[in-house]
mmCIF file of C-alpha atoms and ligand atoms in Angstrom:
data_model
loop_
_atom_site.group_PDB
_atom_site.id
_atom_site.type_symbol
_atom_site.label_atom_id
_atom_site.label_comp_id
_atom_site.label_asym_id
_atom_site.label_seq_id
_atom_site.Cartn_x
_atom_site.Cartn_y
_atom_site.Cartn_z
ATOM 1 C CA UNK A 1 15.109 -55.721 -10.829
ATOM 2 C CA UNK A 2 11.616 -57.243 -10.812
ATOM 3 C CA UNK A 3 11.167 -59.519 -13.792
ATOM 4 C CA UNK A 4 7.651 -60.433 -14.963
ATOM 5 C CA UNK A 5 6.560 -63.446 -17.021
ATOM 6 C CA UNK A 6 3.039 -63.477 -18.463
ATOM 7 C CA UNK A 7 0.867 -66.163 -19.993
ATOM 8 C CA UNK A 8 0.781 -65.983 -23.804
ATOM 9 C CA UNK A 9 -2.613 -65.134 -25.262
ATOM 10 C CA UNK A 10 -2.001 -65.629 -29.010
ATOM 11 C CA UNK A 11 -4.044 -68.388 -30.680
ATOM 12 C CA UNK A 12 -2.687 -71.795 -29.673
ATOM 13 C CA UNK A 13 0.478 -70.267 -28.235
ATOM 14 C CA UNK A 14 1.554 -72.622 -25.486
ATOM 15 C CA UNK A 15 5.115 -71.459 -24.981
ATOM 16 C CA UNK A 16 6.357 -69.550 -21.932
ATOM 17 C CA UNK A 17 9.277 -67.108 -21.968
ATOM 18 C CA UNK A 18 11.259 -68.643 -19.088
ATOM 19 C CA UNK A 19 11.151 -72.028 -17.346
ATOM 20 C CA UNK A 20 11.596 -72.510 -13.598
ATOM 21 C CA UNK A 21 15.285 -73.440 -14.007
ATOM 22 C CA UNK A 22 15.919 -70.035 -15.605
ATOM 23 C CA UNK A 23 13.857 -68.268 -12.974
ATOM 24 C CA UNK A 24 16.019 -69.854 -10.291
ATOM 25 C CA UNK A 25 19.156 -68.513 -12.030
ATOM 26 C CA UNK A 26 17.726 -65.010 -12.235
ATOM 27 C CA UNK A 27 16.780 -65.046 -8.560
ATOM 28 C CA UNK A 28 20.279 -66.299 -7.724
ATOM 29 C CA UNK A 29 21.625 -63.247 -9.584
ATOM 30 C CA UNK A 30 19.710 -61.046 -7.123
ATOM 31 C CA UNK A 31 16.500 -60.367 -9.042
ATOM 32 C CA UNK A 32 12.840 -60.935 -8.125
ATOM 33 C CA UNK A 33 10.516 -62.805 -10.484
ATOM 34 C CA UNK A 34 6.745 -62.672 -10.733
ATOM 35 C CA UNK A 35 4.984 -65.229 -12.914
ATOM 36 C CA UNK A 36 1.345 -65.108 -14.025
ATOM 37 C CA UNK A 37 -0.628 -68.075 -12.724
ATOM 38 C CA UNK A 38 -0.526 -71.001 -15.204
ATOM 39 C CA UNK A 39 1.853 -69.153 -17.551
ATOM 40 C CA UNK A 40 3.957 -72.287 -17.999
ATOM 41 C CA UNK A 41 1.361 -74.981 -17.569
ATOM 42 C CA UNK A 42 0.881 -75.709 -21.270
ATOM 43 C CA UNK A 43 4.632 -76.199 -21.660
ATOM 44 C CA UNK A 44 4.699 -78.542 -18.653
ATOM 45 C CA UNK A 45 5.911 -76.072 -15.971
ATOM 46 C CA UNK A 46 3.525 -75.832 -13.013
ATOM 47 C CA UNK A 47 2.974 -72.949 -10.615
ATOM 48 C CA UNK A 48 4.541 -75.116 -7.951
ATOM 49 C CA UNK A 49 7.693 -75.474 -10.098
ATOM 50 C CA UNK A 50 8.017 -71.677 -10.295
ATOM 51 C CA UNK A 51 7.248 -71.238 -6.595
ATOM 52 C CA UNK A 52 9.917 -73.828 -5.804
ATOM 53 C CA UNK A 53 12.401 -71.739 -7.833
ATOM 54 C CA UNK A 54 11.532 -68.727 -5.682
ATOM 55 C CA UNK A 55 9.088 -66.882 -7.928
ATOM 56 C CA UNK A 56 5.935 -65.139 -6.796
ATOM 57 C CA UNK A 57 2.744 -66.228 -8.582
ATOM 58 C CA UNK A 58 0.298 -63.461 -9.565
ATOM 59 C CA UNK A 59 -3.350 -64.137 -10.352
ATOM 60 C CA UNK A 60 -3.665 -61.783 -13.299
ATOM 61 C CA UNK A 61 -1.683 -60.595 -16.278
ATOM 62 C CA UNK A 62 -2.549 -57.072 -15.203
ATOM 63 C CA UNK A 63 -0.679 -57.420 -11.930
ATOM 64 C CA UNK A 64 2.458 -58.858 -13.626
ATOM 65 C CA UNK A 65 2.491 -56.079 -16.271
ATOM 66 C CA UNK A 66 1.875 -53.591 -13.448
ATOM 67 C CA UNK A 67 4.653 -54.795 -11.116
ATOM 68 C CA UNK A 68 7.515 -55.748 -13.423
ATOM 69 C CA UNK A 69 10.497 -53.537 -14.409
ATOM 70 C CA UNK A 70 11.419 -56.017 -17.126
ATOM 71 C CA UNK A 71 8.589 -57.905 -18.859
ATOM 72 C CA UNK A 72 9.432 -61.183 -20.663
ATOM 73 C CA UNK A 73 7.119 -62.602 -23.268
ATOM 74 C CA UNK A 74 7.336 -64.982 -26.197
ATOM 75 C CA UNK A 75 5.119 -63.431 -28.869
ATOM 76 C CA UNK A 76 4.596 -59.767 -29.645
ATOM 77 C CA UNK A 77 1.982 -57.971 -27.536
ATOM 78 C CA UNK A 78 -1.479 -58.277 -29.078
ATOM 79 C CA UNK A 79 -3.895 -55.351 -29.279
ATOM 80 C CA UNK A 80 -5.551 -56.269 -25.997
ATOM 81 C CA UNK A 81 -2.109 -55.920 -24.354
ATOM 82 C CA UNK A 82 -1.215 -52.520 -25.859
ATOM 83 C CA UNK A 83 -2.802 -50.792 -22.875
ATOM 84 C CA UNK A 84 -0.186 -52.308 -20.577
ATOM 85 C CA UNK A 85 2.789 -50.835 -22.440
ATOM 86 C CA UNK A 86 4.601 -48.065 -20.609
ATOM 87 C CA UNK A 87 7.681 -45.920 -20.497
ATOM 88 C CA UNK A 88 9.256 -47.292 -17.311
ATOM 89 C CA UNK A 89 9.137 -50.987 -18.182
ATOM 90 C CA UNK A 90 11.543 -52.814 -20.497
ATOM 91 C CA UNK A 91 9.827 -55.248 -22.862
ATOM 92 C CA UNK A 92 11.876 -58.218 -24.151
ATOM 93 C CA UNK A 93 10.096 -60.534 -26.590
ATOM 94 C CA UNK A 94 9.782 -61.455 -30.283
ATOM 95 C CA UNK A 95 8.496 -58.264 -31.941
ATOM 96 C CA UNK A 96 8.745 -58.639 -35.741
ATOM 97 C CA UNK A 97 7.913 -54.921 -36.042
ATOM 98 C CA UNK A 98 8.368 -54.756 -39.817
ATOM 99 C CA UNK A 99 5.232 -56.915 -40.052
ATOM 100 C CA UNK A 100 3.084 -54.785 -37.713
ATOM 101 C CA UNK A 101 2.531 -51.072 -38.020
ATOM 102 C CA UNK A 102 -0.020 -51.062 -35.187
ATOM 103 C CA UNK A 103 2.388 -52.622 -32.671
ATOM 104 C CA UNK A 104 5.185 -50.286 -33.820
ATOM 105 C CA UNK A 105 2.896 -47.320 -33.232
ATOM 106 C CA UNK A 106 1.718 -48.639 -29.856
ATOM 107 C CA UNK A 107 5.309 -49.011 -28.605
ATOM 108 C CA UNK A 108 6.205 -45.542 -29.885
ATOM 109 C CA UNK A 109 3.123 -43.964 -28.328
ATOM 110 C CA UNK A 110 3.767 -45.643 -24.946
ATOM 111 C CA UNK A 111 7.497 -44.748 -25.206
ATOM 112 C CA UNK A 112 8.304 -48.334 -24.233
ATOM 113 C CA UNK A 113 11.958 -49.428 -24.236
ATOM 114 C CA UNK A 114 11.484 -52.619 -26.280
ATOM 115 C CA UNK A 115 14.037 -55.197 -27.346
ATOM 116 C CA UNK A 116 13.312 -57.790 -30.059
ATOM 117 C CA UNK A 117 14.676 -61.294 -29.493
ATOM 118 C CA UNK A 118 14.909 -61.834 -33.243
ATOM 119 C CA UNK A 119 17.257 -58.847 -33.673
ATOM 120 C CA UNK A 120 19.714 -59.707 -30.892
ATOM 121 C CA UNK A 121 23.057 -60.513 -32.519
ATOM 122 C CA UNK A 122 25.821 -62.846 -31.390
ATOM 123 C CA UNK A 123 29.498 -61.776 -31.693
ATOM 124 C CA UNK A 124 29.714 -63.811 -34.935
ATOM 125 C CA UNK A 125 26.785 -61.902 -36.491
ATOM 126 C CA UNK A 126 24.343 -64.796 -35.897
ATOM 127 C CA UNK A 127 20.846 -64.365 -34.459
ATOM 128 C CA UNK A 128 21.088 -66.507 -31.283
ATOM 129 C CA UNK A 129 17.516 -65.923 -30.096
ATOM 130 C CA UNK A 130 15.919 -66.445 -33.491
ATOM 131 C CA UNK A 131 17.969 -69.552 -34.313
ATOM 132 C CA UNK A 132 16.401 -71.985 -31.840
ATOM 133 C CA UNK A 133 12.877 -71.144 -33.046
ATOM 134 C CA UNK A 134 14.059 -71.290 -36.637
ATOM 135 C CA UNK A 135 15.478 -74.760 -36.079
ATOM 136 C CA UNK A 136 12.146 -75.860 -34.632
ATOM 137 C CA UNK A 137 10.027 -74.151 -37.339
ATOM 138 C CA UNK A 138 12.205 -75.620 -40.072
ATOM 139 C CA UNK A 139 11.925 -79.152 -38.713
ATOM 140 C CA UNK A 140 8.181 -78.698 -38.177
ATOM 141 C CA UNK A 141 7.613 -77.434 -41.715
ATOM 142 C CA UNK A 142 8.726 -80.817 -43.099
ATOM 143 C CA UNK A 143 6.409 -82.594 -40.648
ATOM 144 C CA UNK A 144 3.491 -80.351 -41.592
ATOM 145 C CA UNK A 145 4.217 -80.908 -45.275
ATOM 146 C CA UNK A 146 4.287 -84.687 -44.882
ATOM 147 C CA UNK A 147 0.915 -84.564 -43.151
ATOM 148 C CA UNK A 148 -0.714 -82.174 -45.607
ATOM 149 C CA UNK A 149 0.453 -84.224 -48.611
ATOM 150 C CA UNK A 150 -1.752 -87.124 -47.557
ATOM 151 C CA UNK A 151 -4.891 -87.628 -49.649
ATOM 152 C CA UNK A 152 -7.416 -87.231 -46.736
ATOM 153 C CA UNK A 153 -6.009 -83.729 -46.208
ATOM 154 C CA UNK A 154 -6.364 -82.769 -49.871
ATOM 155 C CA UNK A 155 -2.668 -83.392 -50.625
ATOM 156 C CA UNK A 156 -1.004 -84.736 -53.741
ATOM 157 C CA UNK A 157 -1.181 -88.180 -52.127
ATOM 158 C CA UNK A 158 2.594 -88.580 -52.476
ATOM 159 C CA UNK A 159 4.562 -90.107 -49.595
ATOM 160 C CA UNK A 160 7.630 -87.965 -48.829
ATOM 161 C CA UNK A 161 10.006 -90.888 -49.457
ATOM 162 C CA UNK A 162 7.801 -92.594 -52.038
ATOM 163 C CA UNK A 163 7.947 -96.386 -52.272
ATOM 164 C CA UNK A 164 10.019 -98.727 -54.479
ATOM 165 C CA UNK A 165 9.061 -98.054 -58.075
ATOM 166 C CA UNK A 166 7.422 -94.668 -57.405
ATOM 167 C CA UNK A 167 8.557 -91.063 -57.429
ATOM 168 C CA UNK A 168 9.559 -89.380 -54.175
ATOM 169 C CA UNK A 169 7.966 -86.077 -53.147
ATOM 170 C CA UNK A 170 9.707 -82.998 -54.581
ATOM 171 C CA UNK A 171 10.470 -80.322 -51.979
ATOM 172 C CA UNK A 172 11.672 -76.825 -52.885
ATOM 173 C CA UNK A 173 13.110 -74.676 -50.087
ATOM 174 C CA UNK A 174 13.510 -70.960 -50.865
ATOM 175 C CA UNK A 175 16.076 -69.527 -48.397
ATOM 176 C CA UNK A 176 18.784 -71.874 -47.149
ATOM 177 C CA UNK A 177 19.438 -70.320 -43.729
ATOM 178 C CA UNK A 178 18.574 -71.925 -40.393
ATOM 179 C CA UNK A 179 14.906 -72.662 -41.188
ATOM 180 C CA UNK A 180 15.666 -73.791 -44.710
ATOM 181 C CA UNK A 181 18.506 -76.152 -43.773
ATOM 182 C CA UNK A 182 16.459 -77.809 -41.051
ATOM 183 C CA UNK A 183 13.447 -78.198 -43.349
ATOM 184 C CA UNK A 184 15.724 -79.754 -45.947
ATOM 185 C CA UNK A 185 17.379 -82.125 -43.469
ATOM 186 C CA UNK A 186 14.045 -83.475 -42.175
ATOM 187 C CA UNK A 187 12.437 -83.656 -45.647
ATOM 188 C CA UNK A 188 15.527 -85.432 -47.040
ATOM 189 C CA UNK A 189 15.563 -87.666 -43.957
ATOM 190 C CA UNK A 190 12.013 -88.730 -44.857
ATOM 191 C CA UNK A 191 13.314 -89.585 -48.310
ATOM 192 C CA UNK A 192 12.075 -86.586 -50.311
ATOM 193 C CA UNK A 193 13.989 -85.081 -53.210
ATOM 194 C CA UNK A 194 15.022 -81.653 -51.879
ATOM 195 C CA UNK A 195 16.348 -78.539 -53.598
ATOM 196 C CA UNK A 196 17.405 -75.458 -51.619
ATOM 197 C CA UNK A 197 17.703 -72.068 -53.312
ATOM 198 C CA UNK A 198 19.631 -69.133 -51.837
ATOM 199 C CA UNK A 199 21.257 -65.971 -53.136
ATOM 200 C CA UNK A 200 24.282 -66.371 -50.899
ATOM 201 C CA UNK A 201 26.909 -68.540 -52.623
ATOM 202 C CA UNK A 202 28.839 -69.096 -49.374
ATOM 203 C CA UNK A 203 25.680 -70.463 -47.847
ATOM 204 C CA UNK A 204 25.074 -72.749 -50.809
ATOM 205 C CA UNK A 205 28.671 -73.997 -50.517
ATOM 206 C CA UNK A 206 28.129 -74.695 -46.797
ATOM 207 C CA UNK A 207 25.008 -76.732 -47.521
ATOM 208 C CA UNK A 208 26.785 -78.629 -50.237
ATOM 209 C CA UNK A 209 29.786 -79.367 -48.016
ATOM 210 C CA UNK A 210 27.613 -80.513 -45.134
ATOM 211 C CA UNK A 211 24.943 -82.495 -46.937
ATOM 212 C CA UNK A 212 26.625 -83.611 -50.155
ATOM 213 C CA UNK A 213 24.264 -85.072 -52.702
ATOM 214 C CA UNK A 214 21.404 -85.651 -50.213
ATOM 215 C CA UNK A 215 20.313 -82.043 -50.822
ATOM 216 C CA UNK A 216 20.523 -80.227 -54.167
ATOM 217 C CA UNK A 217 21.373 -76.521 -54.107
ATOM 218 C CA UNK A 218 20.717 -73.708 -56.577
ATOM 219 C CA UNK A 219 20.977 -69.964 -56.987
ATOM 220 C CA UNK A 220 17.731 -68.194 -56.179
ATOM 221 C CA UNK A 221 16.159 -66.079 -58.921
ATOM 222 C CA UNK A 222 12.635 -65.517 -60.176
ATOM 223 C CA UNK A 223 12.972 -68.049 -63.001
ATOM 224 C CA UNK A 224 14.382 -70.847 -60.810
ATOM 225 C CA UNK A 225 11.680 -70.324 -58.171
ATOM 226 C CA UNK A 226 8.891 -70.344 -60.759
ATOM 227 C CA UNK A 227 10.142 -73.433 -62.611
ATOM 228 C CA UNK A 228 10.898 -75.564 -59.543
ATOM 229 C CA UNK A 229 7.740 -74.565 -57.624
ATOM 230 C CA UNK A 230 5.484 -75.609 -60.502
ATOM 231 C CA UNK A 231 6.935 -79.132 -60.313
ATOM 232 C CA UNK A 232 7.061 -79.346 -56.533
ATOM 233 C CA UNK A 233 4.770 -81.172 -54.094
ATOM 234 C CA UNK A 234 6.044 -78.873 -51.296
ATOM 235 C CA UNK A 235 7.459 -75.334 -51.287
ATOM 236 C CA UNK A 236 8.933 -73.972 -48.041
ATOM 237 C CA UNK A 237 9.458 -70.189 -47.909
ATOM 238 C CA UNK A 238 12.295 -69.384 -45.501
ATOM 239 C CA UNK A 239 14.039 -66.216 -46.650
ATOM 240 C CA UNK A 240 15.092 -63.458 -44.286
ATOM 241 C CA UNK A 241 16.486 -59.976 -44.755
ATOM 242 C CA UNK A 242 17.002 -59.201 -41.052
ATOM 243 C CA UNK A 243 14.623 -56.561 -39.736
ATOM 244 C CA UNK A 244 13.013 -55.992 -43.140
ATOM 245 C CA UNK A 245 9.692 -57.130 -44.516
ATOM 246 C CA UNK A 246 10.198 -60.418 -46.396
ATOM 247 C CA UNK A 247 10.546 -60.024 -50.176
ATOM 248 C CA UNK A 248 7.602 -61.466 -52.159
ATOM 249 C CA UNK A 249 9.643 -64.000 -54.087
ATOM 250 C CA UNK A 250 6.960 -66.591 -54.800
ATOM 251 C CA UNK A 251 4.398 -65.138 -57.186
ATOM 252 C CA UNK A 252 0.621 -65.738 -57.100
ATOM 253 C CA UNK A 253 0.798 -66.914 -60.715
ATOM 254 C CA UNK A 254 3.368 -69.569 -59.751
ATOM 255 C CA UNK A 255 1.253 -70.868 -56.842
ATOM 256 C CA UNK A 256 -1.866 -70.915 -59.056
ATOM 257 C CA UNK A 257 0.048 -73.126 -61.489
ATOM 258 C CA UNK A 258 1.229 -75.631 -58.851
ATOM 259 C CA UNK A 259 0.096 -79.262 -58.929
ATOM 260 C CA UNK A 260 -3.267 -80.150 -57.349
ATOM 261 C CA UNK A 261 -2.751 -80.903 -53.660
ATOM 262 C CA UNK A 262 0.683 -79.313 -53.425
ATOM 263 C CA UNK A 263 1.509 -77.285 -50.340
ATOM 264 C CA UNK A 264 3.285 -73.961 -49.720
ATOM 265 C CA UNK A 265 4.561 -73.373 -46.201
ATOM 266 C CA UNK A 266 5.528 -69.732 -45.722
ATOM 267 C CA UNK A 267 7.651 -69.807 -42.565
ATOM 268 C CA UNK A 268 8.719 -66.195 -43.261
ATOM 269 C CA UNK A 269 5.158 -65.058 -42.520
ATOM 270 C CA UNK A 270 6.327 -63.457 -39.261
ATOM 271 C CA UNK A 271 8.196 -60.934 -41.419
ATOM 272 C CA UNK A 272 5.132 -60.428 -43.645
ATOM 273 C CA UNK A 273 5.546 -63.567 -45.759
ATOM 274 C CA UNK A 274 7.603 -64.324 -48.887
ATOM 275 C CA UNK A 275 4.762 -65.199 -51.275
ATOM 276 C CA UNK A 276 2.316 -62.812 -52.927
ATOM 277 C CA UNK A 277 -0.669 -64.675 -51.466
ATOM 278 C CA UNK A 278 0.519 -64.994 -47.832
ATOM 279 C CA UNK A 279 -1.578 -63.817 -44.879
ATOM 280 C CA UNK A 280 -1.045 -64.932 -41.306
ATOM 281 C CA UNK A 281 -2.997 -68.012 -40.182
ATOM 282 C CA UNK A 282 -3.336 -69.751 -36.830
ATOM 283 C CA UNK A 283 -2.870 -73.285 -35.530
ATOM 284 C CA UNK A 284 -6.708 -73.437 -35.297
ATOM 285 C CA UNK A 285 -7.187 -72.715 -38.979
ATOM 286 C CA UNK A 286 -3.703 -73.036 -40.467
ATOM 287 C CA UNK A 287 -4.290 -73.240 -44.226
ATOM 288 C CA UNK A 288 -6.165 -71.686 -47.141
ATOM 289 C CA UNK A 289 -6.384 -72.624 -50.804
ATOM 290 C CA UNK A 290 -4.945 -70.747 -53.741
ATOM 291 C CA UNK A 291 -5.697 -72.429 -57.054
ATOM 292 C CA UNK A 292 -5.146 -76.139 -56.403
ATOM 293 C CA UNK A 293 -2.485 -75.531 -53.747
ATOM 294 C CA UNK A 294 -2.807 -75.380 -49.987
ATOM 295 C CA UNK A 295 -1.014 -72.469 -48.302
ATOM 296 C CA UNK A 296 0.111 -72.672 -44.624
ATOM 297 C CA UNK A 297 1.163 -69.412 -42.923
ATOM 298 C CA UNK A 298 1.232 -69.983 -39.138
ATOM 299 C CA UNK A 299 3.296 -67.219 -37.583
ATOM 300 C CA UNK A 300 3.987 -69.086 -34.320
ATOM 301 C CA UNK A 301 4.821 -72.562 -35.541
ATOM 302 C CA UNK A 302 7.032 -73.469 -32.499
ATOM 303 C CA UNK A 303 4.004 -72.796 -30.239
ATOM 304 C CA UNK A 304 2.808 -76.241 -31.323
ATOM 305 C CA UNK A 305 5.768 -77.917 -29.633
ATOM 306 C CA UNK A 306 5.676 -75.777 -26.537
ATOM 307 C CA UNK A 307 7.846 -77.849 -24.271
ATOM 308 C CA UNK A 308 10.756 -78.148 -26.689
ATOM 309 C CA UNK A 309 10.386 -74.533 -27.777
ATOM 310 C CA UNK A 310 10.155 -73.093 -24.269
ATOM 311 C CA UNK A 311 13.224 -74.932 -23.038
ATOM 312 C CA UNK A 312 15.155 -73.919 -26.166
ATOM 313 C CA UNK A 313 14.093 -70.265 -25.918
ATOM 314 C CA UNK A 314 14.767 -70.021 -22.170
ATOM 315 C CA UNK A 315 18.218 -71.564 -22.571
ATOM 316 C CA UNK A 316 19.175 -69.199 -25.373
ATOM 317 C CA UNK A 317 17.689 -66.040 -23.873
ATOM 318 C CA UNK A 318 18.812 -66.470 -20.251
ATOM 319 C CA UNK A 319 22.309 -64.892 -20.660
ATOM 320 C CA UNK A 320 20.722 -61.892 -22.407
ATOM 321 C CA UNK A 321 17.882 -61.577 -19.851
ATOM 322 C CA UNK A 322 20.429 -61.707 -17.061
ATOM 323 C CA UNK A 323 22.610 -59.051 -18.717
ATOM 324 C CA UNK A 324 19.543 -56.821 -19.243
ATOM 325 C CA UNK A 325 18.342 -57.270 -15.690
ATOM 326 C CA UNK A 326 21.802 -56.635 -14.250
ATOM 327 C CA UNK A 327 22.604 -53.582 -16.381
ATOM 328 C CA UNK A 328 19.139 -52.060 -16.978
ATOM 329 C CA UNK A 329 18.580 -49.572 -19.826
ATOM 330 C CA UNK A 330 21.943 -47.969 -19.105
ATOM 331 C CA UNK A 331 23.753 -51.280 -19.636
ATOM 332 C CA UNK A 332 22.384 -51.856 -23.155
ATOM 333 C CA UNK A 333 24.839 -49.508 -24.880
ATOM 334 C CA UNK A 334 27.769 -51.566 -23.566
ATOM 335 C CA UNK A 335 26.300 -54.888 -24.719
ATOM 336 C CA UNK A 336 26.485 -55.165 -28.522
ATOM 337 C CA UNK A 337 24.103 -58.171 -28.626
ATOM 338 C CA UNK A 338 21.315 -56.400 -26.702
ATOM 339 C CA UNK A 339 22.004 -53.126 -28.510
ATOM 340 C CA UNK A 340 21.217 -54.672 -31.848
ATOM 341 C CA UNK A 341 17.901 -55.946 -30.470
ATOM 342 C CA UNK A 342 16.957 -52.520 -29.045
ATOM 343 C CA UNK A 343 14.016 -51.482 -31.212
ATOM 344 C CA UNK A 344 12.110 -48.583 -29.637
ATOM 345 C CA UNK A 345 13.082 -46.108 -26.901
ATOM 346 C CA UNK A 346 11.473 -42.859 -25.679
ATOM 347 C CA UNK A 347 9.048 -42.836 -28.613
ATOM 348 C CA UNK A 348 11.757 -43.330 -31.253
ATOM 349 C CA UNK A 349 12.385 -46.149 -33.682
ATOM 350 C CA UNK A 350 15.896 -47.546 -33.478
ATOM 351 C CA UNK A 351 15.789 -49.772 -36.566
ATOM 352 C CA UNK A 352 15.951 -48.172 -39.986
ATOM 353 C CA UNK A 353 14.457 -51.300 -41.637
ATOM 354 C CA UNK A 354 11.271 -51.000 -39.541
ATOM 355 C CA UNK A 355 10.984 -47.302 -40.275
ATOM 356 C CA UNK A 356 11.346 -48.096 -43.963
ATOM 357 C CA UNK A 357 8.684 -50.851 -43.836
ATOM 358 C CA UNK A 358 6.119 -48.416 -42.399
ATOM 359 C CA UNK A 359 7.246 -45.103 -43.869
ATOM 360 C CA UNK A 360 7.966 -43.787 -40.395
ATOM 361 C CA UNK A 361 10.719 -41.367 -39.357
ATOM 362 C CA UNK A 362 14.017 -42.813 -38.140
HETATM 363 P P1 NAD B 1 18.379 -66.949 -41.826
HETATM 364 O O1 NAD B 1 18.905 -65.594 -41.838
HETATM 365 O O2 NAD B 1 19.139 -68.036 -41.112
HETATM 366 O O3 NAD B 1 18.167 -67.479 -43.305
HETATM 367 C C1 NAD B 1 17.546 -66.686 -44.298
HETATM 368 C C2 NAD B 1 18.175 -67.070 -45.632
HETATM 369 O O4 NAD B 1 17.441 -66.393 -46.645
HETATM 370 C C3 NAD B 1 19.648 -66.650 -45.760
HETATM 371 O O5 NAD B 1 20.475 -67.773 -46.042
HETATM 372 C C4 NAD B 1 19.606 -65.649 -46.923
HETATM 373 O O6 NAD B 1 20.767 -65.688 -47.734
HETATM 374 C C5 NAD B 1 18.392 -66.158 -47.665
HETATM 375 N N1 NAD B 1 17.840 -65.209 -48.668
HETATM 376 C C6 NAD B 1 17.762 -63.865 -48.600
HETATM 377 N N2 NAD B 1 17.236 -63.398 -49.740
HETATM 378 C C7 NAD B 1 16.959 -64.489 -50.520
HETATM 379 C C8 NAD B 1 16.391 -64.669 -51.833
HETATM 380 N N3 NAD B 1 16.036 -63.618 -52.578
HETATM 381 N N4 NAD B 1 16.250 -65.931 -52.285
HETATM 382 C C9 NAD B 1 16.648 -66.987 -51.567
HETATM 383 N N5 NAD B 1 17.182 -66.888 -50.323
HETATM 384 C C10 NAD B 1 17.370 -65.650 -49.837
HETATM 385 O O7 NAD B 1 16.873 -66.830 -41.237
HETATM 386 P P2 NAD B 1 16.051 -68.002 -40.538
HETATM 387 O O8 NAD B 1 16.412 -68.033 -39.112
HETATM 388 O O9 NAD B 1 16.157 -69.218 -41.350
HETATM 389 O O10 NAD B 1 14.573 -67.399 -40.620
HETATM 390 C C11 NAD B 1 13.832 -67.433 -41.840
HETATM 391 C C12 NAD B 1 12.433 -66.805 -41.559
HETATM 392 O O11 NAD B 1 11.674 -67.702 -40.766
HETATM 393 C C13 NAD B 1 12.484 -65.498 -40.783
HETATM 394 O O12 NAD B 1 11.522 -64.604 -41.268
HETATM 395 C C14 NAD B 1 12.122 -65.932 -39.403
HETATM 396 O O13 NAD B 1 11.582 -64.864 -38.588
HETATM 397 C C15 NAD B 1 11.066 -66.948 -39.728
HETATM 398 N N6 NAD B 1 10.643 -67.824 -38.618
HETATM 399 C C16 NAD B 1 9.296 -68.054 -38.562
HETATM 400 C C17 NAD B 1 8.773 -68.888 -37.624
HETATM 401 C C18 NAD B 1 7.300 -69.173 -37.608
HETATM 402 O O14 NAD B 1 6.801 -69.714 -36.623
HETATM 403 N N7 NAD B 1 6.573 -68.906 -38.682
HETATM 404 C C19 NAD B 1 9.628 -69.436 -36.629
HETATM 405 C C20 NAD B 1 10.989 -69.160 -36.704
HETATM 406 C C21 NAD B 1 11.495 -68.363 -37.725
#
């Protein structure tokens, strides 16, 4: 199979779908790989690295989209890429279709066989291609919060870990999965006082067992979110109902009542966001104000740490890319992990949650 890797065009998206080490593995498995010129350069992988691994370098995105049987990307195709979508090319990338009706319709109209990284499931029910980016986004959210809390950036002027004789920053994390746990670990590591809310009691017990008294846990409900957010310096939104649009758990009224300079980081923005005020922002212009609070809704947070994120994504996705390239469309049915990521085929939606989000037939 001919596998194509294009340069990402989303705002400040520096990741690349596969590094040269992965390309070498795919070529060793009997496949050809074509890489768009400079696709990996912002993540530290040069054209020479890819050539050394045996890849062909193409001058334009158009030629990679045109030649490949399997197209690998990081972020979902943007509108300017919709014209490349076609029926006889498999697309494997993050799709987050519940958050984009226009992309869903473009994939259906082009009859593209598309698989979403974030929906691929491991044998234990985990999301192995979402997890590495969630770990990164979670850790980053605490870094972003620490930065935004500083007075020159309009923050509350509270140091995450405080100083002797002063209060530490209060961090509320709504959703204690992969993102939430990592946000909590880094925030607590900086010395903040951290509470994680989740609806899943087994998850809360896990967090408690692992982190003891360094992280407080609580059951998530409207009242708890409202009360704790009003007192917080930082709120991280990290809920997920796989495949579905994120529930709007953090109300506008709550955010408007937050302390001057407090910050809300809605990591769940790629699934539409879990606050009533969320709208996607970019690394160029990452925040907006609501009341006295700053709201951060960057949908491709790991793009900011492109080297780490590209190596992590390539490592996690390689076994799945290899299985897809070896087996083609026909092989998907026999591979439960890939099958759960299979999102559109022959103009039909394969995920009920996406159909529900857009009122489309399933
Ligand atoms: P996860 O499945 O590991 O965790 C989600 C958690 O939310 C689960 O523990 C679940 O029990 C909890 N939850 C569900 N409903 C809840 C509710 N009502 N109240 C509180 N908790 C609730 O998912 P994850 O990997 O941590 O991902 C979280 C979100 O972050 C996803 O939308 C993911 O796509 C997104 N994400 C965004 C970026 C970015 O750059 N913005 C990067 C990576 C991941």
